[in-house]
XYZ file of C-alpha atoms in Angstrom:
765
model
C 87.456 -17.041 -37.875
C 89.265 -15.510 -34.926
C 87.721 -17.898 -32.449
C 88.198 -21.041 -34.607
C 91.401 -23.164 -34.565
C 92.485 -25.936 -36.972
C 94.377 -29.011 -35.802
C 96.200 -31.209 -38.340
C 96.568 -34.882 -37.471
C 98.797 -37.176 -39.647
C 97.315 -40.559 -40.288
C 98.494 -43.313 -42.524
C 98.064 -42.365 -46.143
C 96.405 -38.933 -45.393
C 96.069 -35.934 -43.060
C 92.980 -35.244 -40.837
C 91.995 -31.676 -40.287
C 90.074 -31.008 -37.014
C 88.369 -27.611 -36.353
C 88.158 -26.431 -32.711
C 85.572 -23.661 -31.915
C 85.441 -21.531 -28.625
C 82.009 -19.831 -28.250
C 83.025 -17.859 -25.108
C 85.382 -15.752 -27.172
C 82.336 -14.153 -28.956
C 80.804 -12.742 -25.789
C 80.639 -8.858 -25.529
C 80.605 -8.562 -29.276
C 77.639 -6.896 -30.995
C 75.113 -9.241 -32.452
C 74.356 -6.862 -35.282
C 76.172 -5.403 -38.249
C 76.743 -1.757 -39.035
C 78.768 0.909 -37.282
C 80.159 0.153 -33.863
C 78.395 3.085 -32.163
C 74.737 2.889 -31.338
C 73.001 6.082 -32.383
C 69.444 6.816 -31.105
C 67.231 9.882 -30.692
C 64.965 11.035 -27.896
C 62.636 14.035 -27.597
C 63.557 16.740 -25.145
C 61.378 16.879 -22.024
C 60.758 13.120 -22.258
C 59.441 11.560 -19.065
C 61.722 9.936 -16.572
C 62.231 6.259 -17.450
C 61.686 6.709 -21.150
C 63.371 3.832 -23.061
C 66.402 5.104 -24.941
C 67.634 1.673 -26.277
C 65.427 -1.331 -26.017
C 68.262 -3.804 -26.616
C 72.026 -3.198 -26.978
C 72.292 -6.533 -28.880
C 75.538 -7.495 -27.026
C 76.325 -11.149 -27.181
C 76.397 -12.964 -23.902
C 74.116 -13.051 -20.870
C 74.391 -10.787 -17.870
C 71.775 -12.514 -15.779
C 70.868 -15.934 -14.502
C 72.946 -18.375 -12.506
C 75.829 -18.438 -14.992
C 76.296 -14.964 -16.462
C 78.921 -14.755 -19.159
C 79.225 -10.989 -19.352
C 79.030 -8.036 -16.978
C 77.590 -4.681 -18.243
C 77.982 -1.170 -16.743
C 77.905 2.455 -17.874
C 80.978 4.653 -18.291
C 81.276 8.359 -18.938
C 77.619 8.850 -17.872
C 77.840 12.612 -17.430
C 75.176 13.924 -15.037
C 73.784 10.387 -14.927
C 71.224 11.008 -17.657
C 71.213 7.282 -18.586
C 70.200 4.229 -16.571
C 71.183 0.671 -17.570
C 69.243 -2.582 -17.129
C 72.196 -5.029 -17.679
C 70.028 -8.142 -17.794
C 67.718 -6.791 -20.523
C 70.493 -4.685 -22.052
C 68.117 -1.654 -22.024
C 68.957 1.980 -21.549
C 66.521 4.399 -19.819
C 66.344 8.201 -19.338
C 67.069 9.317 -15.815
C 65.445 12.723 -15.427
C 64.315 12.485 -11.813
C 63.829 15.997 -10.441
C 64.850 17.675 -13.657
C 63.934 18.144 -17.305
C 65.943 17.123 -20.349
C 65.836 20.480 -22.213
C 67.465 21.059 -25.497
C 66.773 24.830 -25.294
C 68.693 27.447 -23.344
C 69.863 27.626 -20.680
C 70.524 23.815 -20.460
C 71.342 23.412 -24.181
C 71.561 19.602 -24.073
C 71.743 18.632 -27.679
C 73.194 15.115 -27.250
C 74.349 12.644 -24.622
C 77.232 10.172 -25.125
C 77.751 7.232 -22.818
C 79.726 4.008 -23.026
C 78.448 0.568 -22.151
C 81.342 -1.445 -20.693
C 81.144 -5.194 -21.292
C 83.445 -7.524 -19.341
C 83.798 -11.091 -20.701
C 83.756 -13.103 -17.532
C 85.210 -16.196 -19.234
C 88.280 -14.681 -20.715
C 88.407 -11.342 -18.863
C 88.380 -9.139 -21.904
C 86.688 -5.651 -21.824
C 84.859 -4.016 -24.772
C 83.298 -0.540 -24.768
C 80.231 0.156 -26.862
C 79.549 3.864 -27.493
C 75.939 5.088 -27.421
C 75.168 8.475 -28.928
C 71.783 9.905 -27.862
C 70.586 12.771 -29.972
C 68.096 15.108 -28.165
C 65.415 16.063 -30.615
C 63.838 19.541 -30.402
C 60.166 19.851 -29.478
C 58.137 22.916 -30.238
C 57.696 23.795 -26.595
C 58.448 27.495 -26.677
C 56.434 30.320 -28.129
C 57.945 33.295 -29.953
C 58.640 36.209 -27.650
C 58.651 39.855 -28.676
C 61.456 41.954 -27.304
C 59.051 44.812 -26.526
C 55.469 44.787 -25.324
C 54.421 47.211 -28.073
C 55.942 49.017 -31.054
C 55.391 52.488 -32.473
C 55.753 54.073 -35.855
C 54.684 57.232 -37.665
C 53.773 57.653 -41.286
C 52.839 60.773 -43.275
C 49.365 60.632 -44.874
C 50.998 61.416 -48.220
C 53.169 58.263 -48.148
C 52.665 56.265 -51.389
C 50.996 52.849 -51.270
C 53.584 50.067 -51.189
C 56.070 52.035 -49.065
C 57.758 50.177 -46.226
C 56.774 52.102 -43.113
C 58.132 49.885 -40.350
C 61.225 47.649 -40.062
C 61.344 47.408 -36.330
C 61.067 43.604 -36.175
C 64.406 43.077 -37.874
C 67.369 41.525 -36.035
C 66.850 40.799 -32.418
C 64.353 43.699 -32.004
C 61.399 41.576 -33.068
C 60.334 38.181 -31.833
C 62.715 35.303 -30.972
C 62.066 31.580 -30.357
C 64.609 29.507 -28.474
C 63.459 26.318 -30.199
C 65.620 24.814 -32.931
C 65.110 24.436 -36.611
C 61.684 25.315 -38.034
C 60.376 25.381 -34.473
C 62.567 28.428 -33.883
C 62.005 30.208 -37.213
C 59.684 33.266 -37.006
C 56.990 34.414 -39.418
C 55.027 37.691 -38.982
C 51.421 38.256 -40.047
C 48.930 41.018 -39.357
C 45.803 39.922 -37.572
C 42.277 41.422 -37.592
C 41.777 43.856 -34.725
C 38.088 44.092 -33.672
C 38.824 47.385 -31.940
C 40.349 48.820 -35.152
C 38.762 46.914 -38.005
C 40.501 48.775 -40.808
C 44.051 48.262 -39.579
C 44.631 44.920 -41.261
C 43.347 46.279 -44.581
C 45.492 49.358 -44.426
C 48.821 47.670 -43.716
C 50.391 44.298 -44.671
C 53.537 42.252 -44.201
C 54.294 40.784 -47.664
C 57.567 39.145 -46.592
C 56.596 37.160 -43.538
C 60.106 36.208 -42.531
C 61.319 39.834 -42.349
C 58.313 41.360 -40.618
C 58.576 44.634 -42.544
C 55.201 46.498 -42.577
C 54.154 47.977 -45.884
C 51.400 50.512 -46.557
C 48.576 48.833 -48.384
C 45.979 51.635 -48.739
C 46.188 55.404 -48.969
C 46.019 57.267 -45.665
C 43.948 60.306 -44.872
C 44.778 62.248 -41.706
C 41.398 63.917 -41.739
C 39.665 60.496 -41.586
C 41.881 58.667 -39.114
C 44.953 59.703 -37.163
C 45.988 56.454 -35.445
C 45.956 52.740 -36.216
C 46.387 49.819 -33.784
C 47.870 46.975 -35.807
C 48.005 43.532 -34.175
C 51.062 41.660 -35.394
C 51.294 37.907 -34.777
C 54.607 36.049 -34.665
C 54.439 32.306 -35.132
C 57.079 29.603 -35.507
C 57.244 27.320 -38.535
C 56.682 23.937 -36.954
C 55.991 21.331 -39.655
C 52.721 20.329 -38.003
C 50.452 23.367 -38.352
C 48.489 22.335 -35.297
C 51.637 22.506 -33.166
C 52.693 25.986 -34.192
C 52.946 28.509 -31.393
C 52.156 32.201 -31.622
C 52.373 35.462 -29.740
C 51.148 38.913 -30.589
C 52.078 42.542 -30.100
C 50.487 45.865 -30.956
C 52.079 48.219 -33.443
C 50.693 51.698 -32.943
C 50.961 53.807 -36.094
C 50.293 57.497 -35.884
C 49.347 59.234 -39.164
C 51.024 62.618 -39.661
C 49.178 65.464 -41.281
C 50.470 66.182 -44.782
C 49.994 69.140 -47.078
C 47.185 67.666 -49.063
C 44.404 70.150 -48.380
C 44.365 73.764 -49.268
C 42.802 76.765 -47.532
C 39.071 77.124 -46.872
C 37.146 80.348 -46.423
C 35.335 81.000 -43.173
C 32.640 80.587 -42.102
C 32.386 77.071 -43.550
C 28.962 75.498 -43.615
C 29.479 71.873 -44.621
C 27.541 70.132 -47.250
C 25.764 67.218 -45.496
C 27.818 64.015 -45.325
C 30.882 65.695 -46.930
C 33.841 67.814 -45.853
C 33.040 70.384 -48.561
C 31.959 73.891 -47.645
C 28.869 75.372 -49.157
C 29.540 78.229 -51.659
C 30.245 81.349 -49.660
C 29.503 84.928 -50.689
C 30.963 87.912 -48.825
C 28.942 91.127 -48.859
C 30.002 94.757 -48.847
C 28.222 98.019 -49.648
C 29.775 101.434 -50.258
C 28.195 104.755 -51.037
C 28.934 106.224 -54.385
C 31.462 109.043 -54.965
C 33.114 108.488 -51.594
C 36.917 108.806 -51.563
C 39.241 105.990 -50.463
C 40.236 108.036 -47.451
C 36.625 108.076 -46.260
C 35.947 104.374 -46.727
C 39.090 102.326 -46.409
C 39.303 99.669 -45.289
C 35.968 98.552 -46.684
C 33.775 96.626 -44.221
C 32.976 93.170 -45.552
C 30.404 90.891 -43.982
C 31.485 88.492 -42.694
C 35.144 89.449 -42.552
C 37.223 87.704 -45.246
C 39.278 84.950 -43.643
C 40.718 81.648 -44.730
C 42.568 78.922 -42.858
C 44.653 75.945 -43.933
C 42.692 72.728 -43.621
C 45.911 70.902 -42.762
C 46.015 72.086 -39.177
C 48.605 69.699 -37.695
C 51.541 69.811 -40.037
C 54.745 69.303 -38.002
C 56.853 71.180 -37.309
C 54.755 74.297 -37.260
C 57.384 76.120 -39.286
C 56.504 73.894 -42.237
C 52.950 75.096 -42.331
C 52.348 77.294 -45.384
C 50.970 80.797 -45.283
C 47.881 82.010 -47.185
C 47.856 84.488 -50.029
C 44.649 86.344 -50.976
C 43.807 87.860 -54.358
C 40.928 88.872 -56.636
C 40.854 86.334 -59.396
C 38.155 87.658 -61.781
C 35.194 89.874 -61.592
C 32.476 91.964 -63.329
C 32.611 94.591 -64.556
C 36.009 93.771 -66.031
C 37.581 97.022 -64.984
C 37.214 96.198 -61.281
C 41.015 96.392 -60.779
C 40.757 100.164 -61.194
C 38.537 100.421 -58.181
C 39.382 97.664 -55.697
C 42.509 96.026 -54.287
C 42.919 93.148 -51.809
C 45.912 92.864 -49.476
C 47.611 89.560 -50.228
C 48.267 88.712 -46.512
C 45.347 90.219 -44.640
C 42.562 90.099 -47.274
C 41.792 93.688 -46.424
C 39.687 95.256 -49.206
C 40.521 98.757 -50.264
C 38.901 101.304 -52.578
C 41.271 102.821 -55.174
C 38.996 105.621 -56.485
C 35.386 106.835 -56.087
C 32.648 104.844 -57.880
C 29.862 106.538 -59.717
C 26.633 104.648 -59.340
C 25.427 105.910 -62.694
C 27.978 103.590 -64.301
C 28.354 100.825 -61.678
C 25.600 99.630 -59.367
C 27.488 96.543 -58.125
C 30.669 94.505 -58.485
C 30.681 90.685 -58.391
C 34.166 89.369 -57.747
C 35.701 85.948 -57.256
C 38.424 85.953 -54.565
C 41.097 83.311 -54.181
C 43.043 81.995 -51.174
C 46.085 79.798 -51.866
C 49.142 78.468 -50.100
C 52.493 80.330 -50.443
C 54.733 77.277 -50.573
C 54.469 76.550 -54.303
C 51.715 74.036 -53.633
C 48.787 76.438 -54.007
C 45.678 74.233 -53.607
C 43.467 77.324 -53.988
C 39.978 77.932 -52.591
C 37.453 80.361 -54.029
C 34.647 82.539 -52.711
C 32.391 85.261 -54.064
C 32.446 88.887 -53.101
C 29.439 91.040 -53.831
C 29.932 94.861 -53.519
C 26.807 96.976 -53.708
C 27.189 100.643 -54.769
C 24.713 102.739 -52.794
C 23.161 106.103 -53.611
C 24.998 108.992 -52.236
C 22.082 109.835 -49.935
C 21.724 106.323 -48.589
C 19.261 105.509 -45.909
C 19.211 102.938 -43.154
C 17.200 99.804 -43.701
C 13.883 99.620 -41.897
C 11.244 97.098 -41.015
C 7.623 97.585 -42.019
C 6.344 96.492 -38.614
C 7.358 97.815 -35.221
C 7.266 94.257 -33.773
C 6.449 90.756 -34.744
C 4.470 87.936 -33.050
C 5.142 84.373 -34.146
C 4.051 80.865 -33.182
C 5.707 77.490 -33.405
C 4.526 74.002 -32.357
C 6.836 72.490 -29.802
C 6.942 69.235 -31.815
C 7.938 71.073 -35.026
C 11.020 69.624 -36.760
C 14.244 71.481 -37.282
C 13.802 73.735 -40.327
C 10.153 74.476 -39.687
C 8.998 78.024 -40.411
C 7.604 80.265 -37.665
C 3.881 81.072 -38.198
C 1.969 84.315 -37.658
C -1.102 82.727 -36.102
C -2.142 80.096 -33.607
C -3.568 77.878 -36.271
C -0.122 77.758 -37.908
C -1.603 78.289 -41.356
C 0.567 81.071 -42.709
C 4.258 81.926 -42.100
C 5.461 84.932 -40.231
C 6.652 87.495 -42.845
C 9.386 89.905 -41.871
C 9.591 92.618 -44.501
C 12.675 94.860 -44.556
C 13.177 97.727 -46.994
C 15.844 100.296 -47.815
C 14.990 103.658 -49.342
C 18.175 103.514 -51.325
C 16.745 100.526 -53.198
C 13.486 100.265 -55.042
C 10.722 98.688 -53.007
C 10.305 95.973 -55.592
C 13.942 94.909 -55.367
C 15.725 92.875 -52.787
C 17.582 95.367 -50.555
C 20.213 92.664 -49.961
C 20.615 93.503 -46.326
C 21.815 91.197 -43.584
C 19.525 90.432 -40.642
C 21.115 89.787 -37.214
C 19.403 88.247 -34.224
C 20.637 89.582 -30.880
C 19.737 86.378 -29.034
C 18.702 82.748 -29.506
C 20.865 82.435 -32.598
C 21.210 78.735 -31.900
C 17.420 78.277 -31.868
C 16.223 80.475 -34.746
C 17.671 81.747 -37.981
C 16.367 84.110 -40.702
C 16.373 83.476 -44.441
C 19.328 85.306 -45.996
C 17.711 87.080 -48.958
C 14.556 88.651 -50.293
C 12.312 91.559 -49.447
C 10.313 89.181 -47.238
C 12.329 87.107 -44.755
C 11.218 84.082 -42.742
C 12.266 82.763 -39.335
C 13.063 79.034 -39.214
C 13.885 76.616 -36.410
C 17.474 75.508 -35.860
C 16.821 73.154 -32.953
C 13.785 71.604 -31.257
C 11.911 73.674 -28.674
C 10.026 72.491 -25.581
C 7.083 74.500 -24.252
C 7.534 72.941 -20.782
C 11.083 74.279 -20.621
C 10.506 77.670 -22.291
C 7.210 78.879 -23.756
C 8.176 82.399 -24.923
C 11.203 83.659 -26.782
C 11.822 87.372 -27.158
C 14.671 88.827 -29.161
C 15.400 91.662 -31.551
C 16.386 91.723 -35.218
C 18.620 94.352 -36.824
C 19.140 94.916 -40.588
C 22.492 95.988 -41.905
C 23.142 97.143 -45.504
C 26.926 97.256 -45.221
C 27.040 100.851 -44.033
C 23.930 101.608 -42.001
C 21.990 99.633 -39.445
C 18.267 99.712 -38.913
C 16.554 100.237 -35.596
C 15.961 96.876 -33.952
C 12.488 95.374 -33.933
C 11.228 92.984 -31.298
C 10.148 89.494 -32.163
C 7.990 87.519 -29.715
C 7.581 83.797 -30.424
C 5.193 81.621 -28.504
C 5.711 77.903 -28.365
C 2.346 76.092 -28.816
C 1.766 73.069 -26.752
C 1.970 69.610 -28.273
C 0.708 66.605 -26.381
C 4.177 65.352 -25.368
C 3.542 64.801 -21.671
C 1.658 61.971 -19.983
C -0.743 62.518 -17.023
C 1.133 61.323 -13.946
C -0.149 60.286 -10.510
C 2.069 61.242 -7.529
C 2.105 57.544 -6.540
C 1.573 54.280 -8.304
C -0.717 52.953 -5.566
C -2.854 54.183 -2.682
C -4.246 52.409 0.415
C -7.668 53.638 1.731
C -10.022 52.517 4.490
C -13.765 52.832 4.282
C -16.376 52.018 6.960
C -19.614 50.133 6.862
C -21.547 53.106 8.169
C -20.554 55.255 5.179
C -23.337 56.248 2.845
C -23.543 56.302 -0.961
C -21.878 59.456 -2.235
C -19.389 59.651 0.640
C -15.837 60.426 -0.403
C -13.298 57.667 -0.449
C -10.146 59.322 -1.914
C -9.328 62.291 -4.089
C -6.990 61.346 -6.909
C -5.101 64.110 -8.712
C -2.860 63.462 -11.735
C -0.617 66.154 -13.227
C -0.039 66.896 -16.920
C 2.473 69.602 -17.862
C 0.711 70.240 -21.140
C -1.827 73.007 -21.552
C -5.372 73.270 -22.917
C -7.073 69.957 -23.836
C -3.664 68.309 -23.808
C -3.411 69.097 -20.101
C -7.054 68.439 -19.183
C -7.424 65.099 -17.374
C -10.309 62.698 -17.353
C -10.503 59.917 -14.838
C -12.160 56.501 -14.979
C -12.077 53.275 -13.125
C -10.950 50.552 -15.474
C -11.439 47.478 -13.316
C -11.848 46.375 -9.716
C -14.679 48.545 -8.423
C -17.234 45.667 -8.636
C -19.956 48.310 -8.960
C -19.406 49.623 -5.424
C -17.428 52.802 -6.270
C -17.692 55.558 -8.829
C -15.172 58.278 -9.832
C -15.840 61.821 -10.919
C -14.552 62.022 -14.487
C -13.305 65.558 -14.039
C -12.162 65.863 -10.427
C -10.884 62.344 -9.816
C -12.897 61.996 -6.566
C -13.856 58.432 -5.768
C -17.116 57.977 -3.878
C -19.353 55.142 -2.779
C -21.803 54.140 -5.492
C -25.569 54.571 -4.963
C -27.366 51.718 -3.256
C -24.177 50.046 -2.007
C -23.825 48.475 1.411
C -20.249 47.814 2.455
C -19.244 44.562 4.135
C -16.601 44.372 6.845
C -13.393 42.744 5.697
C -14.027 43.104 1.983
C -11.149 44.476 -0.091
C -10.935 46.076 -3.520
C -8.130 46.867 -5.943
C -9.260 49.604 -8.288
C -7.288 50.328 -11.478
C -7.771 54.031 -12.223
C -6.787 55.646 -15.462
C -5.957 59.302 -15.979
C -6.041 60.382 -19.670
C -5.650 63.791 -21.255
C -8.279 65.170 -23.666
C -6.078 65.347 -26.764
C -7.439 63.867 -29.997
C -7.679 60.074 -29.738
C -4.652 59.485 -31.983
C -2.506 61.676 -29.726
C -4.018 60.859 -26.359
C -1.780 59.829 -23.434
C -2.715 58.125 -20.211
C -1.364 56.443 -17.098
C -2.839 54.294 -14.332
C -2.593 53.804 -10.587
C -4.023 51.242 -8.200
C -6.278 52.129 -5.223
C -6.465 49.436 -2.542
C -9.607 49.738 -0.372
C -10.355 47.827 2.809
C -13.751 47.915 4.484
C -13.624 48.353 8.294
C -16.299 48.424 10.958
C -18.094 51.765 11.578
C -15.677 54.457 12.529
C -14.646 54.349 16.157
C -16.240 50.972 16.854
C -12.785 49.743 17.729
C -11.469 51.635 20.803
C -7.775 52.021 21.470
C -6.111 48.921 22.936
C -3.229 48.306 25.296
C -1.033 45.322 24.599
C -1.443 43.742 28.093
C -4.037 43.807 30.856
C -1.764 44.479 33.905
C 1.550 46.170 34.436
C 3.777 45.938 37.582
C 6.532 48.272 38.377
C 8.859 48.679 41.404
C 10.134 52.247 41.948
C 12.662 53.425 44.495
C 11.729 56.395 46.643
C 15.027 57.970 45.638
C 14.392 57.827 41.875
C 15.415 61.019 40.110
C 12.964 63.456 38.661
C 12.377 62.892 34.939
C 12.999 59.155 35.064
C 10.864 57.114 32.766
C 8.489 54.803 34.679
C 6.478 53.212 31.937
C 5.774 53.488 28.191
C 2.076 53.050 27.625
C 1.447 52.154 23.993
C -2.137 51.825 22.835
C -3.166 51.053 19.282
C -6.291 52.064 17.324
C -7.579 49.942 14.495
C -8.827 52.921 12.529
C -5.396 54.546 12.927
C -6.903 57.531 14.700
C -4.419 59.570 16.692
C -4.382 58.542 20.372
C -4.259 61.028 23.232
C -3.059 59.912 26.658
C -3.992 61.689 29.910
C -3.964 61.226 33.717
C -7.587 62.027 34.584
C -7.523 61.380 38.314
C -5.375 60.250 41.206
C -2.466 62.680 40.872
C -3.586 66.081 42.250
C -0.045 67.057 43.096
C 1.140 66.272 39.529
C 3.825 63.899 40.835
C 3.696 62.037 37.463
C 3.907 63.314 33.880
C 2.233 61.456 31.027
C 3.055 62.454 27.411
C -0.141 63.168 25.474
C 1.213 61.783 22.221
C 3.711 59.048 23.156
C 2.169 57.605 26.366
C 5.501 57.761 28.227
C 4.998 58.041 32.039
C 7.765 59.916 33.837
C 8.387 61.113 37.415
C 7.553 64.801 37.757
C 8.338 65.340 41.448
C 10.301 63.525 44.126
C 8.571 60.608 45.840
C 8.097 60.820 49.603
C 6.958 57.599 51.206
C 6.233 59.267 54.552
C 3.725 61.677 52.991
C 2.142 59.444 50.322
C 2.709 55.797 49.951
C -0.016 54.999 47.469
C -1.294 56.462 44.232
C -4.439 55.479 42.340
C -4.254 57.035 38.876
C -6.991 56.996 36.258
C -5.350 57.105 32.813
C -7.253 57.412 29.565
C -6.262 56.547 26.014
C -8.694 58.367 23.732
C -9.146 58.358 20.038
C -10.540 61.826 20.087
C -14.035 62.560 21.488
C -13.749 64.941 24.441
C -17.221 64.183 25.796
C -16.487 60.534 26.110
C -13.662 61.065 28.641
C -15.650 62.657 31.340
C -18.507 60.175 31.181
C -16.116 57.353 31.277
C -14.324 58.605 34.413
C -17.601 58.948 36.240
C -18.309 55.345 35.450
C -14.883 54.259 36.509
C -15.088 55.983 39.858
C -18.376 54.243 40.522
C -17.095 50.822 39.608
C -13.511 51.044 40.804
C -13.669 48.214 43.218
C -15.441 45.954 40.723
C -12.925 46.757 38.079
C -10.044 45.637 40.239
C -11.595 42.206 40.539
C -12.914 41.632 37.023
C -12.109 43.086 33.611
C -14.624 43.125 30.741
C -13.993 40.440 28.239
C -15.142 42.327 25.120
C -15.577 45.908 23.917
C -18.943 47.765 23.857
C -19.985 50.037 21.015
C -20.186 53.786 21.326
C -21.421 56.269 18.871
C -18.845 58.845 19.868
C -15.167 58.541 20.435
C -13.899 55.644 22.522
C -11.556 55.631 25.433
C -9.657 53.148 27.611
C -9.114 53.651 31.303
C -5.939 52.727 33.116
C -5.871 52.416 36.930
C -2.441 52.692 38.448
C -2.072 51.595 42.059
C 1.209 52.674 43.635
C 2.396 51.644 47.087
C 5.681 50.998 48.824
C 7.190 48.071 50.631
C 9.892 48.229 53.267
C 12.462 45.513 52.686
C 15.106 44.716 55.225
C 18.438 43.525 53.995
C 20.303 41.157 56.305
C 24.043 41.759 56.596
C 26.892 41.010 59.038
C 26.252 42.253 62.549
C 28.984 44.880 62.437
C 27.412 46.561 59.441
C 24.271 48.709 60.066
C 21.002 47.505 58.633
C 19.606 49.887 55.958
C 15.978 50.265 55.008
C 14.978 50.614 51.322
C 11.684 52.008 50.167
C 10.237 50.680 46.940
C 7.184 51.779 44.998
C 5.193 49.080 43.152
C 2.919 50.107 40.294
C 0.089 47.823 39.150
C -1.830 48.813 36.033
C -5.178 47.444 35.027
C -6.536 48.193 31.634
C -10.244 48.667 31.567
C -11.809 48.003 28.223
C -14.807 50.250 28.718
C -16.797 52.279 26.273
C -19.887 54.315 27.000
C -22.831 55.231 24.878
C -22.922 58.999 24.507
């Protein structure tokens, strides 16, 4: 043992071996086996004070009264480690900073040395501590771009890789280490584009390459918004971090559809066109020079259904041809231009041998990928002396119910029992045969259409009609046989009312006053509802549903509400009448609406005279006040809401004052002159309308003027006629001296004071 010494002592007959042991020489040594360096691990972003080593296991004591060793840290770069020498513990020192393994700090490990000084013998030993900083999954993947874009042709086969834009550093990156920094890509469901995750997939999640999963169709969908999620591969699934981006994929039009003939009327719920037949008619024995080019109805035209092939120079042209036909020798008589589809006659046709030609024409692409479309061409051979088509009636009158569905047939009578028959004939064709003419409407082609074949044609509805918007439609129809046109005939269509409108009151409620002196049969209110329908559908019947309490009745036809027979009204009583207005349509179709009439019973009309808000007014007016100045605003109120008229009846012969009849505003009409007149006594009336009552009242006021100044009546008196109030205005002036300093002259001011007394007086007339 390095710290053990043997001493040999010679004794008689034998030797004595003595072992000497020095414990102090073991201090500063490690009390454990294994490698000399202490290796520990700590998570990045650990809190300040986190224990790194809970015991260095160094022999000796660094604390107490007799320490044998002294411990300290060496090579403590950036002071990341703290030492407790007594407990031999190492702690993380991250005050004001974060221990981050990821860029930009990139602290993967920390190496420090613990210096141990043996205080007994003075020796020094260094113990190395290696601290490995473990990665935490504290960073989410980050895409280099906010969004990504790709294009793919609709003809691309399923399984084709259509996007590799996430490869290299162009996709998502994660600055964490190990699995925490490895990226996987998956396509997520997009609620705004539900088919995107079914159409594309990422089979190799580590590469992020996007592969076409389902066949594309430009005509169905031209753009996809694919949500791509990038996640790291942390071992704990709950700790994995993700981020997403949007990959916009535009579908390019490919050459997968051939031409289609126009006009194309689609079969419902498909993209397929209904079979189309072009029509032409030529007179017999006419030369090509006379007829070419042959008029075809409608003009022969086809377009490529792939309308967005890029670049435009790659779009194919269309070739036209006659595929087959009857009779079989049609090529001797007709030719079709391959580019323009212009139809030409090659030689005259004798109607004795050929009455018609039925051909099948073809339109195909000129790029070696034909994708042909087919249509029929019917050519009628007319008699040499052909005549124009004609209608059997000079005009037609039709009827249609405004609630009729699309496709309904126009009728020839108001009862809508039989359809309107439009018969068109052609003298070149037997009357028993279909003349095969085309009928054209000169107007309202979006509202009405005519059946395409037959001697008798019918008008049908293309879109709903509304009698309240338009009741009559007038247009003309022309027949065309391919060569000649008929004279137009006029068609008048009347839209018959359907009960599609509800009676409507101008207001949802009404407020009415009635008086106790009203008699049974007196009018309360006239209600009028409006219904835009006509006939019984627009005739309105009225009834009170609830609230009348037997005191009111309503005229079923006129809507006039009157007081019921034998009823005596009571002051203060109120009613809320629910009134219904219903049309006179059949019960199953009847419509109605309601309104509320609020009725309040008041005293007999004009029992309540106009009132002023206060009994006396006082007003001081300067003699120098300008003309037009407002002196007072007299505002009376009438309980029955009758209009109030204001007037100065007496006391102002010179018209010094002006009183507005309607507003009660008293203004100065002429300049005031104290020296000529220093007092005015005005009699002012507020009347609710009876002219006779004013004069009588003034006479009474003049007689009782002095009494009125002393006492005012405490309550109103009843009058059978209109009621008035009297207002006495007394105006006088006061000279007021203003005291000032002796060296300033004393001025005299003249003031006019106005006192107003309201007389609540009513007279029996």
